[in-house]
Amino acid sequence: MTGANKIGYYEIKNNIKVEVIKMAVKIRLTRMGAKKKPFYRIVVADSRTPRDGRAIQEIGFYDPTAEPALLKVDTDAAGYWLSKGAQPTDTVRALLKRAGVQANAKGVKKSEEVSKPDDETPAEPSDASE
C-alpha cells in the first residue's frame, strides 16, 4: 500500500505492521442552484475531491440570495467533525460562527448565551434599633 497521495504512517500492533491513513477532511461549501441563483450546501468532504464532488456528509445549507440570508447548520454534526480534526474553510468558519459553533485549537466550543449572575446587590442594613 504505497502511494504518493496517501498521508499516513505505519504502526506495529501485535507484531503486525499496520498502515494508518489519515484523511485530510474539510468542511466547505458546494454550489447548487441555477445560473445567477446560487445556494450552497455545507458539506464534509475529503480535501482532494472537486468542489461539487462527492461529500462524506451534508451538515447544512446557506442561501445568500434570500432576504435575509438563510443559514441552517446541524451543530451536533459540525461539532463532531470539528472535534475529529476537520478543517473548515474561511467562509464556512464564519458561517459556523454565525450559527453558534466555534472551532478553537483544542476542539469545539458551542457558544451558548452566557447567563449573567443575578444582581447581588448588597442587602440594605436593617435598622434593628427601631
PDB file of C-alpha atoms in Angstrom, residues 12-107:
ATOM      1  CA  ILE A  12       3.208  -2.173  14.747  1.00  0.00           C
ATOM      2  CA  LYS A  13       0.470  -3.936  16.710  1.00  0.00           C
ATOM      3  CA  ASN A  14       0.898  -7.500  17.906  1.00  0.00           C
ATOM      4  CA  ASN A  15       3.903  -7.960  15.587  1.00  0.00           C
ATOM      5  CA  ILE A  16       1.812  -6.905  12.577  1.00  0.00           C
ATOM      6  CA  LYS A  17       2.707  -3.851  10.543  1.00  0.00           C
ATOM      7  CA  VAL A  18      -0.432  -1.745  10.046  1.00  0.00           C
ATOM      8  CA  GLU A  19      -0.668   1.300   7.802  1.00  0.00           C
ATOM      9  CA  VAL A  20      -2.663   4.121   9.360  1.00  0.00           C
ATOM     10  CA  ILE A  21      -4.003   6.571   6.806  1.00  0.00           C
ATOM     11  CA  LYS A  22      -5.122   9.993   7.907  1.00  0.00           C
ATOM     12  CA  MET A  23      -7.583  11.726   5.631  1.00  0.00           C
ATOM     13  CA  ALA A  24      -7.491  15.447   5.162  1.00  0.00           C
ATOM     14  CA  VAL A  25     -11.148  16.306   5.729  1.00  0.00           C
ATOM     15  CA  LYS A  26     -12.553  19.759   5.013  1.00  0.00           C
ATOM     16  CA  ILE A  27     -15.857  21.405   5.823  1.00  0.00           C
ATOM     17  CA  ARG A  28     -16.674  23.506   2.789  1.00  0.00           C
ATOM     18  CA  LEU A  29     -19.398  24.857   0.520  1.00  0.00           C
ATOM     19  CA  THR A  30     -20.800  23.043  -2.504  1.00  0.00           C
ATOM     20  CA  ARG A  31     -22.556  25.249  -5.048  1.00  0.00           C
ATOM     21  CA  MET A  32     -26.073  24.319  -6.073  1.00  0.00           C
ATOM     22  CA  GLY A  33     -28.871  26.168  -7.869  1.00  0.00           C
ATOM     23  CA  ALA A  34     -29.338  27.698 -11.280  1.00  0.00           C
ATOM     24  CA  LYS A  35     -27.219  30.205 -13.139  1.00  0.00           C
ATOM     25  CA  LYS A  36     -27.138  33.538 -11.245  1.00  0.00           C
ATOM     26  CA  LYS A  37     -29.226  31.983  -8.438  1.00  0.00           C
ATOM     27  CA  PRO A  38     -26.770  30.151  -6.213  1.00  0.00           C
ATOM     28  CA  PHE A  39     -27.297  28.469  -2.903  1.00  0.00           C
ATOM     29  CA  TYR A  40     -24.775  26.355  -1.098  1.00  0.00           C
ATOM     30  CA  ARG A  41     -24.689  23.154   0.889  1.00  0.00           C
ATOM     31  CA  ILE A  42     -22.280  22.941   3.799  1.00  0.00           C
ATOM     32  CA  VAL A  43     -20.597  19.565   3.415  1.00  0.00           C
ATOM     33  CA  VAL A  44     -17.825  17.481   4.939  1.00  0.00           C
ATOM     34  CA  ALA A  45     -15.580  16.186   2.166  1.00  0.00           C
ATOM     35  CA  ASP A  46     -12.132  14.823   1.501  1.00  0.00           C
ATOM     36  CA  SER A  47      -9.909  17.756   0.558  1.00  0.00           C
ATOM     37  CA  ARG A  48      -8.831  16.033  -2.668  1.00  0.00           C
ATOM     38  CA  THR A  49     -12.343  15.835  -4.162  1.00  0.00           C
ATOM     39  CA  PRO A  50     -13.624  18.550  -6.510  1.00  0.00           C
ATOM     40  CA  ARG A  51     -15.753  21.413  -5.177  1.00  0.00           C
ATOM     41  CA  ASP A  52     -19.031  19.892  -6.325  1.00  0.00           C
ATOM     42  CA  GLY A  53     -17.831  16.295  -5.958  1.00  0.00           C
ATOM     43  CA  ARG A  54     -18.729  13.516  -3.573  1.00  0.00           C
ATOM     44  CA  ALA A  55     -19.253  14.507   0.057  1.00  0.00           C
ATOM     45  CA  ILE A  56     -18.959  12.447   3.207  1.00  0.00           C
ATOM     46  CA  GLN A  57     -21.881  14.194   4.924  1.00  0.00           C
ATOM     47  CA  GLU A  58     -24.106  17.215   4.354  1.00  0.00           C
ATOM     48  CA  ILE A  59     -24.376  19.255   7.548  1.00  0.00           C
ATOM     49  CA  GLY A  60     -26.316  22.321   6.439  1.00  0.00           C
ATOM     50  CA  PHE A  61     -27.125  24.862   3.759  1.00  0.00           C
ATOM     51  CA  TYR A  62     -26.677  28.563   3.087  1.00  0.00           C
ATOM     52  CA  ASP A  63     -28.799  30.711   0.761  1.00  0.00           C
ATOM     53  CA  PRO A  64     -27.266  34.175   0.335  1.00  0.00           C
ATOM     54  CA  THR A  65     -29.906  35.276  -2.185  1.00  0.00           C
ATOM     55  CA  ALA A  66     -32.777  35.118   0.314  1.00  0.00           C
ATOM     56  CA  GLU A  67     -33.566  38.263   2.254  1.00  0.00           C
ATOM     57  CA  PRO A  68     -32.315  37.912   4.971  1.00  0.00           C
ATOM     58  CA  ALA A  69     -29.717  35.257   4.106  1.00  0.00           C
ATOM     59  CA  LEU A  70     -30.859  31.787   5.133  1.00  0.00           C
ATOM     60  CA  LEU A  71     -28.476  29.596   7.141  1.00  0.00           C
ATOM     61  CA  LYS A  72     -29.179  26.213   8.681  1.00  0.00           C
ATOM     62  CA  VAL A  73     -26.451  24.087  10.277  1.00  0.00           C
ATOM     63  CA  ASP A  74     -26.618  20.799  12.165  1.00  0.00           C
ATOM     64  CA  THR A  75     -24.492  21.984  15.096  1.00  0.00           C
ATOM     65  CA  ASP A  76     -24.066  18.475  16.513  1.00  0.00           C
ATOM     66  CA  ALA A  77     -22.653  17.123  13.246  1.00  0.00           C
ATOM     67  CA  ALA A  78     -20.449  20.195  12.778  1.00  0.00           C
ATOM     68  CA  GLY A  79     -19.129  19.828  16.302  1.00  0.00           C
ATOM     69  CA  TYR A  80     -18.451  16.139  15.753  1.00  0.00           C
ATOM     70  CA  TRP A  81     -16.426  16.725  12.591  1.00  0.00           C
ATOM     71  CA  LEU A  82     -14.533  19.659  14.078  1.00  0.00           C
ATOM     72  CA  SER A  83     -13.624  17.529  17.092  1.00  0.00           C
ATOM     73  CA  LYS A  84     -12.301  14.851  14.721  1.00  0.00           C
ATOM     74  CA  GLY A  85      -9.981  17.403  13.095  1.00  0.00           C
ATOM     75  CA  ALA A  86     -11.908  18.541  10.022  1.00  0.00           C
ATOM     76  CA  GLN A  87     -10.699  21.945   8.839  1.00  0.00           C
ATOM     77  CA  PRO A  88     -13.388  24.471   7.831  1.00  0.00           C
ATOM     78  CA  THR A  89     -12.687  26.897   5.007  1.00  0.00           C
ATOM     79  CA  ASP A  90     -12.634  30.595   5.875  1.00  0.00           C
ATOM     80  CA  THR A  91     -16.180  31.153   4.613  1.00  0.00           C
ATOM     81  CA  VAL A  92     -17.548  28.115   6.430  1.00  0.00           C
ATOM     82  CA  ARG A  93     -15.717  29.138   9.623  1.00  0.00           C
ATOM     83  CA  ALA A  94     -17.567  32.481   9.504  1.00  0.00           C
ATOM     84  CA  LEU A  95     -20.896  30.740   8.836  1.00  0.00           C
ATOM     85  CA  LEU A  96     -20.351  28.271  11.690  1.00  0.00           C
ATOM     86  CA  LYS A  97     -19.537  31.149  13.997  1.00  0.00           C
ATOM     87  CA  ARG A  98     -22.777  32.852  12.949  1.00  0.00           C
ATOM     88  CA  ALA A  99     -24.650  29.584  13.594  1.00  0.00           C
ATOM     89  CA  GLY A 100     -23.186  29.284  17.084  1.00  0.00           C
ATOM     90  CA  VAL A 101     -20.410  26.722  16.595  1.00  0.00           C
ATOM     91  CA  GLN A 102     -16.886  27.967  17.233  1.00  0.00           C
ATOM     92  CA  ALA A 103     -13.790  25.968  16.404  1.00  0.00           C
ATOM     93  CA  ASN A 104     -10.782  26.572  18.567  1.00  0.00           C
ATOM     94  CA  ALA A 105      -7.357  24.963  18.647  1.00  0.00           C
ATOM     95  CA  LYS A 106      -8.255  22.386  21.297  1.00  0.00           C
ATOM     96  CA  GLY A 107     -11.587  21.306  19.879  1.00  0.00           C
TER      97      GLY A 107
END
